[in-house]
Amino acid sequence: MHRDAPLFVLTLIALFPATGCERKPAAPANGGAPVTGPQVSVVRPEMRAVKRVVEQPGTILAFEETALHAKLPGLVGRIEDDPDKKDRPPQERQIDLGSRVKRAQVLAVLAIPELEEEWQQKNALVKQSESEIVQSQKAEEAARAGVAAAESGVTVAEAGVDRAQAQYERWQKEVDRIAKLLTGGVGDSQTLDETKNQLRAAEAGRKEATARVVAAQAAVKKAAADEAKAGADVATARAKLEVARAEVRRVDALRGYTTIKAPFDGVVTRRAVSTGDFVTGTEKAGLFWVARTDPVRVVVNVPEADAGLVAIGQDVRLVIQVLPGPEPTGKVIRTSWALEPGSRTLRTEIDLRNEKGVLRPGMYVHAKLTAELPSAWAVPAAAVGKLGDDAIIFLVEGSKAVRVTAQLLKGDGQFTQVRRYKKPGASDWTDVTGTEAIATPASALADGQAVP
């Protein structure tokens, strides 16, 4: 060994004391007693309202997002141009991802030639039905005139009956007169025979005139029937016209489906078609997706333990780390009321205005909901400890700490509300009254420990 080795060993021993030797705590500089642990104090519960701050992560979502589908099968005739891209090359002017659109703005137009042909046919049927109405109305006017003519014929025939009756009566009187003359020895039988022949001719004329009246009345009935039929034909033609117009409206409605329009002001977030694509109307992904981005909704899932603290109209402070500037604030607008079965959380939504579009769906946010709870007996948060699954506090009885199980309400980090407690071996709970002496901090205490 080197002759300087003993000195080297002594140096190492001086630098590194032997392991296992107990080191005493260093005395304070002022010469007082060494520090042994937290200072235990005794407090009494005080009635205090607690402001509970619920902090949970959240996500920004579009207020609503709609997938636009084609109702009819057809070819994509054209994709409309985005007005904001008018200075770009022609191939870059189409509406695409990120295009801002207005409500009812046309995004794309489908080409369905057979639908256009059907529309032309339905319009031709309307014109045909209108012509049939005019024709039926003319026929109705002719039938009405025929009724008037037939009624005039009845009048003429009735006049003929009167005339024939007068002739009959005249010759009847002549026969009676000549017959009296023959009885008195005046006149001859030949004249009487001729007069009787005239009477029989007058009677035949009377029967003929009566038959003409019957025929004229029948003609009136026929003309009235023709008039009624003509009126029915007009009604039928009008009904056919309404059917034809309804068909035009139906095809017109189908033609409206050939234009794909934005349902509201928003941004195109997805485009799945190009010019010339054949679409069937059954595409699951849709042709375009449009998101309404003003306002946006912030979705926060609040755990079951704090779900009862959430109320409509409650103020919420939001932290969006990727955005500089002041933290936005909002209010709770709606909740799902029911908890999600899997996560046991309450879906809570806050709406935020987004005129400048700086808030984007998918952004991460941190939400802070503040709820002021009713006043209750409260102790410093440090006075509450944990033993297994139970909350505990230490009552001071006879200058000793007595550990009891506590039933808590809510806390705000500084104070915790305590509802009641149960001593070891007791079966009933004891309500906190404010007269209890409670030792704190609980972390520095043990059951039965002396409390100064």
CSV table of C-alpha atoms in Angstrom, one decimal:
chain,number,residue,atom,x,y,z
A,1,MET,CA,0.0,0.0,0.0
A,2,HIS,CA,1.1,3.5,-0.7
A,3,ARG,CA,2.6,5.3,2.3
A,4,ASP,CA,-0.1,8.0,2.0
A,5,ALA,CA,-3.0,5.5,2.2
A,6,PRO,CA,-3.9,6.0,5.9
A,7,LEU,CA,-4.3,9.7,5.3
A,8,PHE,CA,-6.6,9.0,2.3
A,9,VAL,CA,-8.8,6.7,4.3
A,10,LEU,CA,-9.2,9.2,7.1
A,11,THR,CA,-10.2,11.8,4.5
A,12,LEU,CA,-12.9,9.5,3.1
A,13,ILE,CA,-14.2,8.8,6.6
A,14,ALA,CA,-14.4,12.5,7.4
A,15,LEU,CA,-16.3,13.2,4.2
A,16,PHE,CA,-18.8,10.2,4.4
A,17,PRO,CA,-20.0,9.4,8.0
A,18,ALA,CA,-20.7,5.7,8.7
A,19,THR,CA,-24.1,4.3,7.6
A,20,GLY,CA,-26.6,3.6,10.3
A,21,CYS,CA,-25.5,6.3,12.6
A,22,GLU,CA,-28.5,8.3,13.8
A,23,ARG,CA,-28.4,12.0,12.9
A,24,LYS,CA,-30.1,14.4,15.2
A,25,PRO,CA,-32.1,17.2,13.7
A,26,ALA,CA,-30.3,20.4,13.4
A,27,ALA,CA,-31.2,23.0,16.1
A,28,PRO,CA,-32.8,26.2,15.0
A,29,ALA,CA,-30.5,29.1,14.5
A,30,ASN,CA,-32.1,31.0,17.5
A,31,GLY,CA,-31.3,28.1,19.8
A,32,GLY,CA,-35.0,27.0,20.3
A,33,ALA,CA,-36.4,23.5,20.1
A,34,PRO,CA,-36.1,21.6,16.9
A,35,VAL,CA,-39.1,21.5,14.5
A,36,THR,CA,-41.0,18.2,14.9
A,37,GLY,CA,-44.1,18.5,12.6
A,38,PRO,CA,-47.2,20.5,11.7
A,39,GLN,CA,-48.7,22.7,14.5
A,40,VAL,CA,-52.0,21.2,15.7
A,41,SER,CA,-54.8,23.6,16.5
A,42,VAL,CA,-58.4,23.3,17.6
A,43,VAL,CA,-61.3,25.0,15.7
A,44,ARG,CA,-65.1,25.0,15.9
A,45,PRO,CA,-67.4,24.5,12.9
A,46,GLU,CA,-68.8,27.7,11.4
A,47,MET,CA,-71.8,28.3,9.2
A,48,ARG,CA,-70.4,29.0,5.8
A,49,ALA,CA,-71.7,29.1,2.2
A,50,VAL,CA,-69.3,27.3,-0.1
A,51,LYS,CA,-68.6,28.2,-3.7
A,52,ARG,CA,-67.9,25.0,-5.5
A,53,VAL,CA,-65.9,25.2,-8.7
A,54,VAL,CA,-66.4,22.3,-11.1
A,55,GLU,CA,-63.5,22.0,-13.5
A,56,GLN,CA,-63.8,19.6,-16.4
A,57,PRO,CA,-62.3,19.4,-19.9
A,58,GLY,CA,-64.6,20.0,-22.9
A,59,THR,CA,-64.8,20.1,-26.6
A,60,ILE,CA,-66.0,22.7,-29.1
A,61,LEU,CA,-68.6,21.3,-31.6
A,62,ALA,CA,-70.4,22.9,-34.5
A,63,PHE,CA,-73.8,24.1,-33.4
A,64,GLU,CA,-75.2,21.8,-36.0
A,65,GLU,CA,-73.7,19.8,-38.9
A,66,THR,CA,-75.7,18.4,-41.8
A,67,ALA,CA,-74.9,15.8,-44.4
A,68,LEU,CA,-76.5,16.8,-47.7
A,69,HIS,CA,-77.7,13.8,-49.8
A,70,ALA,CA,-79.2,13.5,-53.3
A,71,LYS,CA,-82.8,12.4,-53.2
A,72,LEU,CA,-82.8,11.3,-56.9
A,73,PRO,CA,-80.3,9.3,-58.8
A,74,GLY,CA,-78.4,11.3,-61.4
A,75,LEU,CA,-75.2,12.7,-62.6
A,76,VAL,CA,-73.4,15.6,-61.0
A,77,GLY,CA,-73.8,18.2,-63.7
A,78,ARG,CA,-71.7,20.9,-62.1
A,79,ILE,CA,-70.2,22.0,-58.8
A,80,GLU,CA,-70.9,25.7,-58.3
A,81,ASP,CA,-68.2,28.3,-57.9
A,82,ASP,CA,-67.3,29.8,-54.5
A,83,PRO,CA,-67.7,33.6,-54.7
A,84,ASP,CA,-64.7,34.1,-52.4
A,85,LYS,CA,-62.5,32.3,-55.0
A,86,LYS,CA,-63.3,34.4,-58.1
A,87,ASP,CA,-59.7,35.5,-58.4
A,88,ARG,CA,-58.4,31.9,-58.5
A,89,PRO,CA,-57.8,29.7,-61.6
A,90,PRO,CA,-61.0,28.1,-62.9
A,91,GLN,CA,-60.1,24.6,-61.5
A,92,GLU,CA,-59.8,26.1,-58.0
A,93,ARG,CA,-63.0,28.1,-57.9
A,94,GLN,CA,-65.4,25.3,-57.0
A,95,ILE,CA,-67.0,25.1,-53.6
A,96,ASP,CA,-64.8,22.8,-51.6
A,97,LEU,CA,-63.5,22.2,-48.1
A,98,GLY,CA,-63.6,25.4,-46.0
A,99,SER,CA,-65.9,27.3,-48.3
A,100,ARG,CA,-68.2,29.6,-46.4
A,101,VAL,CA,-71.7,29.3,-47.7
A,102,LYS,CA,-75.0,31.1,-47.1
A,103,ARG,CA,-78.4,29.6,-46.5
A,104,ALA,CA,-80.1,28.3,-49.7
A,105,GLN,CA,-76.9,28.8,-51.7
A,106,VAL,CA,-76.6,26.2,-54.5
A,107,LEU,CA,-73.6,23.9,-54.0
A,108,ALA,CA,-74.1,21.5,-56.9
A,109,VAL,CA,-76.6,20.7,-59.6
A,110,LEU,CA,-77.6,17.2,-60.8
A,111,ALA,CA,-78.3,16.4,-64.4
A,112,ILE,CA,-81.4,14.2,-64.9
A,113,PRO,CA,-82.6,14.6,-68.6
A,114,GLU,CA,-85.5,12.2,-68.3
A,115,LEU,CA,-86.9,14.3,-65.4
A,116,GLU,CA,-86.9,17.4,-67.7
A,117,GLU,CA,-88.7,15.5,-70.4
A,118,GLU,CA,-91.3,14.4,-67.9
A,119,TRP,CA,-91.8,18.0,-66.8
A,120,GLN,CA,-92.3,19.1,-70.5
A,121,GLN,CA,-94.9,16.3,-70.9
A,122,LYS,CA,-96.8,17.3,-67.8
A,123,ASN,CA,-96.9,20.9,-69.0
A,124,ALA,CA,-98.3,19.8,-72.3
A,125,LEU,CA,-101.0,17.8,-70.5
A,126,VAL,CA,-102.0,21.0,-68.7
A,127,LYS,CA,-102.4,22.8,-72.0
A,128,GLN,CA,-104.4,19.9,-73.4
A,129,SER,CA,-106.7,20.0,-70.4
A,130,GLU,CA,-107.2,23.7,-70.7
A,131,SER,CA,-108.3,23.2,-74.4
A,132,GLU,CA,-110.7,20.4,-73.3
A,133,ILE,CA,-112.3,22.8,-70.9
A,134,VAL,CA,-112.9,25.4,-73.6
A,135,GLN,CA,-114.3,22.7,-75.9
A,136,SER,CA,-116.6,21.4,-73.1
A,137,GLN,CA,-117.8,24.9,-72.3
A,138,LYS,CA,-118.7,25.5,-76.0
A,139,ALA,CA,-120.7,22.2,-76.0
A,140,GLU,CA,-122.5,23.3,-72.9
A,141,GLU,CA,-123.4,26.5,-74.5
A,142,ALA,CA,-124.8,24.6,-77.5
A,143,ALA,CA,-126.7,22.3,-75.3
A,144,ARG,CA,-128.2,25.2,-73.5
A,145,ALA,CA,-129.3,26.7,-76.8
A,146,GLY,CA,-130.8,23.4,-77.8
A,147,VAL,CA,-132.9,23.4,-74.6
A,148,ALA,CA,-134.2,26.9,-75.4
A,149,ALA,CA,-135.1,25.8,-79.0
A,150,ALA,CA,-136.9,22.7,-77.7
A,151,GLU,CA,-138.9,24.7,-75.3
A,152,SER,CA,-139.9,27.0,-78.2
A,153,GLY,CA,-141.0,24.0,-80.1
A,154,VAL,CA,-143.3,23.0,-77.3
A,155,THR,CA,-144.8,26.4,-77.4
A,156,VAL,CA,-145.4,26.2,-81.1
A,157,ALA,CA,-146.8,22.7,-80.8
A,158,GLU,CA,-149.2,23.8,-78.1
A,159,ALA,CA,-150.4,26.6,-80.3
A,160,GLY,CA,-151.1,24.1,-83.1
A,161,VAL,CA,-153.2,22.1,-80.6
A,162,ASP,CA,-155.3,25.2,-80.0
A,163,ARG,CA,-155.7,25.8,-83.7
A,164,ALA,CA,-156.7,22.2,-84.4
A,165,GLN,CA,-159.2,22.3,-81.5
A,166,ALA,CA,-160.7,25.4,-82.9
A,167,GLN,CA,-161.1,23.7,-86.3
A,168,TYR,CA,-162.6,20.6,-84.7
A,169,GLU,CA,-165.1,22.7,-82.8
A,170,ARG,CA,-166.1,24.6,-86.0
A,171,TRP,CA,-166.8,21.6,-88.1
A,172,GLN,CA,-168.6,20.0,-85.2
A,173,LYS,CA,-171.0,22.9,-85.1
A,174,GLU,CA,-171.4,22.7,-88.9
A,175,VAL,CA,-172.4,19.1,-88.7
A,176,ASP,CA,-175.0,19.9,-86.0
A,177,ARG,CA,-176.4,22.8,-88.0
A,178,ILE,CA,-176.8,20.8,-91.3
A,179,ALA,CA,-178.3,17.9,-89.4
A,180,LYS,CA,-181.0,20.1,-88.0
A,181,LEU,CA,-181.7,21.5,-91.5
A,182,LEU,CA,-182.2,18.0,-92.9
A,183,THR,CA,-184.6,17.2,-90.1
A,184,GLY,CA,-186.6,20.3,-91.1
A,185,GLY,CA,-186.7,19.2,-94.7
A,186,VAL,CA,-184.1,21.8,-95.8
A,187,GLY,CA,-180.7,20.9,-97.3
A,188,ASP,CA,-179.3,17.6,-98.6
A,189,SER,CA,-177.5,14.6,-97.2
A,190,GLN,CA,-174.5,15.1,-99.4
A,191,THR,CA,-173.6,18.4,-97.7
A,192,LEU,CA,-173.9,16.7,-94.4
A,193,ASP,CA,-171.5,13.9,-95.4
A,194,GLU,CA,-169.0,16.4,-96.6
A,195,THR,CA,-169.2,18.4,-93.4
A,196,LYS,CA,-168.7,15.2,-91.4
A,197,ASN,CA,-165.6,14.5,-93.4
A,198,GLN,CA,-164.3,17.9,-92.5
A,199,LEU,CA,-165.0,17.2,-88.9
A,200,ARG,CA,-163.1,13.9,-89.0
A,201,ALA,CA,-160.1,15.7,-90.7
A,202,ALA,CA,-160.2,18.4,-87.9
A,203,GLU,CA,-160.2,15.7,-85.3
A,204,ALA,CA,-157.2,14.0,-86.9
A,205,GLY,CA,-155.4,17.4,-87.0
A,206,ARG,CA,-156.2,17.8,-83.3
A,207,LYS,CA,-154.6,14.5,-82.5
A,208,GLU,CA,-151.6,15.3,-84.7
A,209,ALA,CA,-151.1,18.6,-82.9
A,210,THR,CA,-151.3,16.9,-79.5
A,211,ALA,CA,-148.7,14.4,-80.6
A,212,ARG,CA,-146.4,17.2,-81.7
A,213,VAL,CA,-146.7,18.7,-78.2
A,214,VAL,CA,-145.6,15.4,-76.7
A,215,ALA,CA,-142.7,15.2,-79.2
A,216,ALA,CA,-141.6,18.8,-78.4
A,217,GLN,CA,-141.7,18.1,-74.7
A,218,ALA,CA,-139.6,15.0,-75.2
A,219,ALA,CA,-137.1,17.1,-77.2
A,220,VAL,CA,-137.0,19.5,-74.3
A,221,LYS,CA,-136.0,16.6,-71.9
A,222,LYS,CA,-133.4,15.4,-74.3
A,223,ALA,CA,-131.9,18.9,-74.7
A,224,ALA,CA,-131.9,19.3,-70.9
A,225,ALA,CA,-130.1,16.0,-70.6
A,226,ASP,CA,-127.5,17.1,-73.2
A,227,GLU,CA,-127.0,20.3,-71.3
A,228,ALA,CA,-126.4,18.4,-68.0
A,229,LYS,CA,-124.0,16.1,-69.8
A,230,ALA,CA,-122.2,19.1,-71.2
A,231,GLY,CA,-121.9,20.6,-67.7
A,232,ALA,CA,-120.6,17.4,-66.4
A,233,ASP,CA,-118.0,17.3,-69.2
A,234,VAL,CA,-116.9,20.8,-68.2
A,235,ALA,CA,-116.5,19.7,-64.6
A,236,THR,CA,-114.6,16.6,-65.7
A,237,ALA,CA,-112.3,18.7,-67.9
A,238,ARG,CA,-111.6,21.1,-65.0
A,239,ALA,CA,-110.8,18.1,-62.7
A,240,LYS,CA,-108.4,16.8,-65.3
A,241,LEU,CA,-106.8,20.2,-65.5
A,242,GLU,CA,-106.2,20.2,-61.7
A,243,VAL,CA,-104.7,16.7,-61.9
A,244,ALA,CA,-102.4,17.8,-64.7
A,245,ARG,CA,-101.4,20.9,-62.7
A,246,ALA,CA,-100.8,18.7,-59.7
A,247,GLU,CA,-98.5,16.5,-61.7
A,248,VAL,CA,-96.6,19.5,-62.9
A,249,ARG,CA,-96.2,20.6,-59.3
A,250,ARG,CA,-95.0,17.1,-58.3
A,251,VAL,CA,-92.4,17.0,-61.1
A,252,ASP,CA,-91.4,20.6,-60.2
A,253,ALA,CA,-90.8,19.5,-56.7
A,254,LEU,CA,-88.6,16.6,-58.0
A,255,ARG,CA,-86.7,19.1,-60.2
A,256,GLY,CA,-86.0,21.1,-57.0
A,257,TYR,CA,-84.1,18.1,-55.7
A,258,THR,CA,-81.6,18.4,-58.5
A,259,THR,CA,-80.0,21.4,-56.8
A,260,ILE,CA,-78.1,20.7,-53.6
A,261,LYS,CA,-78.4,23.8,-51.4
A,262,ALA,CA,-76.9,24.8,-48.1
A,263,PRO,CA,-79.4,24.5,-45.2
A,264,PHE,CA,-77.9,27.4,-43.3
A,265,ASP,CA,-75.0,29.8,-43.1
A,266,GLY,CA,-71.9,27.8,-42.4
A,267,VAL,CA,-68.7,26.2,-43.6
A,268,VAL,CA,-68.3,23.1,-45.9
A,269,THR,CA,-66.4,20.6,-43.8
A,270,ARG,CA,-66.5,17.7,-46.3
A,271,ARG,CA,-67.0,17.2,-50.0
A,272,ALA,CA,-67.4,13.7,-51.5
A,273,VAL,CA,-68.3,14.3,-55.2
A,274,SER,CA,-66.9,15.6,-58.3
A,275,THR,CA,-68.4,16.8,-61.6
A,276,GLY,CA,-69.7,13.8,-63.6
A,277,ASP,CA,-70.1,11.4,-60.6
A,278,PHE,CA,-73.2,9.3,-60.6
A,279,VAL,CA,-75.1,9.5,-57.4
A,280,THR,CA,-77.9,7.2,-56.4
A,281,GLY,CA,-79.3,9.0,-53.3
A,282,THR,CA,-78.1,6.1,-51.0
A,283,GLU,CA,-74.6,7.4,-50.2
A,284,LYS,CA,-74.1,7.1,-46.5
A,285,ALA,CA,-71.4,9.8,-46.3
A,286,GLY,CA,-73.5,12.4,-48.2
A,287,LEU,CA,-72.3,14.7,-51.0
A,288,PHE,CA,-71.4,17.7,-48.8
A,289,TRP,CA,-71.3,18.3,-45.1
A,290,VAL,CA,-72.1,21.8,-43.9
A,291,ALA,CA,-71.4,23.0,-40.3
A,292,ARG,CA,-73.0,26.0,-38.6
A,293,THR,CA,-70.1,27.7,-36.8
A,294,ASP,CA,-71.8,30.7,-35.3
A,295,PRO,CA,-72.6,30.0,-32.6
A,296,VAL,CA,-70.7,27.0,-31.5
A,297,ARG,CA,-71.5,24.7,-28.7
A,298,VAL,CA,-69.1,23.7,-25.9
A,299,VAL,CA,-69.8,20.2,-24.6
A,300,VAL,CA,-68.6,19.4,-21.1
A,301,ASN,CA,-69.3,16.0,-19.4
A,302,VAL,CA,-69.8,16.7,-15.6
A,303,PRO,CA,-69.2,13.7,-13.3
A,304,GLU,CA,-72.1,12.3,-11.3
A,305,ALA,CA,-70.8,13.8,-8.0
A,306,ASP,CA,-71.1,17.3,-9.4
A,307,ALA,CA,-74.1,16.8,-11.8
A,308,GLY,CA,-76.5,18.3,-9.2
A,309,LEU,CA,-74.6,21.5,-9.1
A,310,VAL,CA,-75.2,22.3,-12.8
A,311,ALA,CA,-78.1,24.6,-13.5
A,312,ILE,CA,-79.4,26.4,-16.7
A,313,GLY,CA,-78.1,29.9,-16.8
A,314,GLN,CA,-75.1,29.1,-14.7
A,315,ASP,CA,-71.9,31.2,-15.5
A,316,VAL,CA,-69.0,29.2,-17.0
A,317,ARG,CA,-65.5,30.4,-17.5
A,318,LEU,CA,-63.6,28.7,-20.4
A,319,VAL,CA,-59.9,28.3,-21.0
A,320,ILE,CA,-58.9,27.7,-24.6
A,321,GLN,CA,-55.1,27.3,-24.5
A,322,VAL,CA,-54.5,27.6,-28.2
A,323,LEU,CA,-56.2,31.1,-28.4
A,324,PRO,CA,-54.5,34.2,-26.9
A,325,GLY,CA,-56.5,36.9,-25.3
A,326,PRO,CA,-59.1,37.0,-22.5
A,327,GLU,CA,-60.8,33.8,-21.4
A,328,PRO,CA,-64.3,33.7,-22.9
A,329,THR,CA,-67.3,33.3,-20.6
A,330,GLY,CA,-70.7,31.8,-21.2
A,331,LYS,CA,-73.7,30.3,-19.6
A,332,VAL,CA,-75.1,26.8,-19.4
A,333,ILE,CA,-77.8,26.7,-22.1
A,334,ARG,CA,-78.9,23.1,-21.9
A,335,THR,CA,-78.1,19.7,-20.3
A,336,SER,CA,-79.1,16.2,-21.1
A,337,TRP,CA,-80.7,16.0,-17.6
A,338,ALA,CA,-80.1,12.2,-17.6
A,339,LEU,CA,-76.6,10.8,-17.0
A,340,GLU,CA,-74.8,8.8,-19.6
A,341,PRO,CA,-75.2,5.1,-18.6
A,342,GLY,CA,-71.5,4.2,-19.3
A,343,SER,CA,-69.6,7.2,-18.0
A,344,ARG,CA,-72.1,8.4,-15.4
A,345,THR,CA,-71.7,12.0,-16.6
A,346,LEU,CA,-74.1,14.8,-17.4
A,347,ARG,CA,-73.8,16.3,-20.9
A,348,THR,CA,-73.7,20.1,-20.4
A,349,GLU,CA,-73.6,22.5,-23.2
A,350,ILE,CA,-72.6,26.2,-23.4
A,351,ASP,CA,-73.2,28.3,-26.6
A,352,LEU,CA,-70.6,30.8,-27.7
A,353,ARG,CA,-70.8,33.5,-30.4
A,354,ASN,CA,-68.2,33.0,-33.1
A,355,GLU,CA,-68.6,35.9,-35.5
A,356,LYS,CA,-64.9,35.9,-36.5
A,357,GLY,CA,-64.7,32.1,-36.8
A,358,VAL,CA,-61.7,31.7,-34.4
A,359,LEU,CA,-63.5,28.9,-32.5
A,360,ARG,CA,-63.3,25.7,-34.5
A,361,PRO,CA,-65.0,22.4,-33.9
A,362,GLY,CA,-62.7,19.9,-32.2
A,363,MET,CA,-60.8,22.5,-30.1
A,364,TYR,CA,-60.1,21.5,-26.5
A,365,VAL,CA,-61.4,23.7,-23.7
A,366,HIS,CA,-61.2,23.7,-20.0
A,367,ALA,CA,-64.5,24.7,-18.3
A,368,LYS,CA,-64.9,26.1,-14.8
A,369,LEU,CA,-68.5,26.1,-13.5
A,370,THR,CA,-69.0,27.9,-10.2
A,371,ALA,CA,-71.9,27.0,-8.0
A,372,GLU,CA,-72.7,28.7,-4.6
A,373,LEU,CA,-74.0,26.1,-2.2
A,374,PRO,CA,-76.4,26.8,0.7
A,375,SER,CA,-74.8,27.6,4.1
A,376,ALA,CA,-73.9,24.6,6.3
A,377,TRP,CA,-71.5,23.8,9.1
A,378,ALA,CA,-68.0,23.9,7.7
A,379,VAL,CA,-64.4,23.2,8.9
A,380,PRO,CA,-61.0,23.9,7.3
A,381,ALA,CA,-60.3,21.4,4.6
A,382,ALA,CA,-57.2,20.3,6.4
A,383,ALA,CA,-59.4,19.1,9.3
A,384,VAL,CA,-60.9,16.4,7.1
A,385,GLY,CA,-58.9,13.2,6.5
A,386,LYS,CA,-59.4,9.9,4.8
A,387,LEU,CA,-59.4,6.4,6.2
A,388,GLY,CA,-60.1,3.8,3.6
A,389,ASP,CA,-63.3,4.9,1.9
A,390,ASP,CA,-64.4,6.9,4.9
A,391,ALA,CA,-63.9,10.6,5.6
A,392,ILE,CA,-62.8,11.3,9.2
A,393,ILE,CA,-62.4,14.2,11.5
A,394,PHE,CA,-60.8,14.4,15.0
A,395,LEU,CA,-63.0,15.6,17.9
A,396,VAL,CA,-61.2,16.9,21.0
A,397,GLU,CA,-62.5,15.3,24.1
A,398,GLY,CA,-60.6,15.4,27.4
A,399,SER,CA,-57.5,16.9,25.7
A,400,LYS,CA,-57.4,13.9,23.4
A,401,ALA,CA,-58.1,13.5,19.7
A,402,VAL,CA,-61.0,11.1,19.0
A,403,ARG,CA,-61.3,9.9,15.5
A,404,VAL,CA,-64.9,9.8,14.1
A,405,THR,CA,-66.4,9.0,10.7
A,406,ALA,CA,-67.8,12.1,9.0
A,407,GLN,CA,-70.5,12.6,6.4
A,408,LEU,CA,-69.5,15.5,4.2
A,409,LEU,CA,-71.4,17.8,1.9
A,410,LYS,CA,-69.3,19.9,-0.4
A,411,GLY,CA,-66.1,21.9,-0.2
A,412,ASP,CA,-64.2,24.6,-2.1
A,413,GLY,CA,-60.6,23.6,-1.3
A,414,GLN,CA,-60.4,25.9,1.8
A,415,PHE,CA,-63.4,24.7,3.7
A,416,THR,CA,-65.4,21.5,3.7
A,417,GLN,CA,-69.0,21.3,4.8
A,418,VAL,CA,-69.7,18.5,7.4
A,419,ARG,CA,-73.2,17.3,7.9
A,420,ARG,CA,-72.8,14.8,10.7
A,421,TYR,CA,-70.4,12.3,12.3
A,422,LYS,CA,-70.5,8.9,14.0
A,423,LYS,CA,-68.3,7.9,16.9
A,424,PRO,CA,-66.6,4.4,17.0
A,425,GLY,CA,-69.1,1.8,18.1
A,426,ALA,CA,-72.1,4.1,17.8
A,427,SER,CA,-75.0,3.1,15.6
A,428,ASP,CA,-76.5,6.5,15.1
A,429,TRP,CA,-75.2,9.6,13.4
A,430,THR,CA,-74.8,12.9,15.3
A,431,ASP,CA,-75.6,16.2,13.5
A,432,VAL,CA,-73.0,18.9,13.7
A,433,THR,CA,-74.2,21.7,15.9
A,434,GLY,CA,-71.2,24.1,15.8
A,435,THR,CA,-70.2,23.4,19.4
A,436,GLU,CA,-67.8,20.6,18.6
A,437,ALA,CA,-64.0,21.1,19.1
A,438,ILE,CA,-62.2,19.8,16.1
A,439,ALA,CA,-58.4,19.3,15.8
A,440,THR,CA,-56.6,20.2,12.6
A,441,PRO,CA,-54.7,19.1,10.5
A,442,ALA,CA,-56.1,15.6,10.4
A,443,SER,CA,-52.9,14.4,8.7
A,444,ALA,CA,-50.9,15.1,11.8
A,445,LEU,CA,-53.2,13.4,14.3
A,446,ALA,CA,-53.8,9.8,15.5
A,447,ASP,CA,-56.7,8.4,17.5
A,448,GLY,CA,-56.1,9.1,21.2
A,449,GLN,CA,-53.3,11.5,20.6
A,450,ALA,CA,-52.9,14.3,23.3
A,451,VAL,CA,-54.0,17.7,22.0
A,452,PRO,CA,-52.6,20.7,23.9
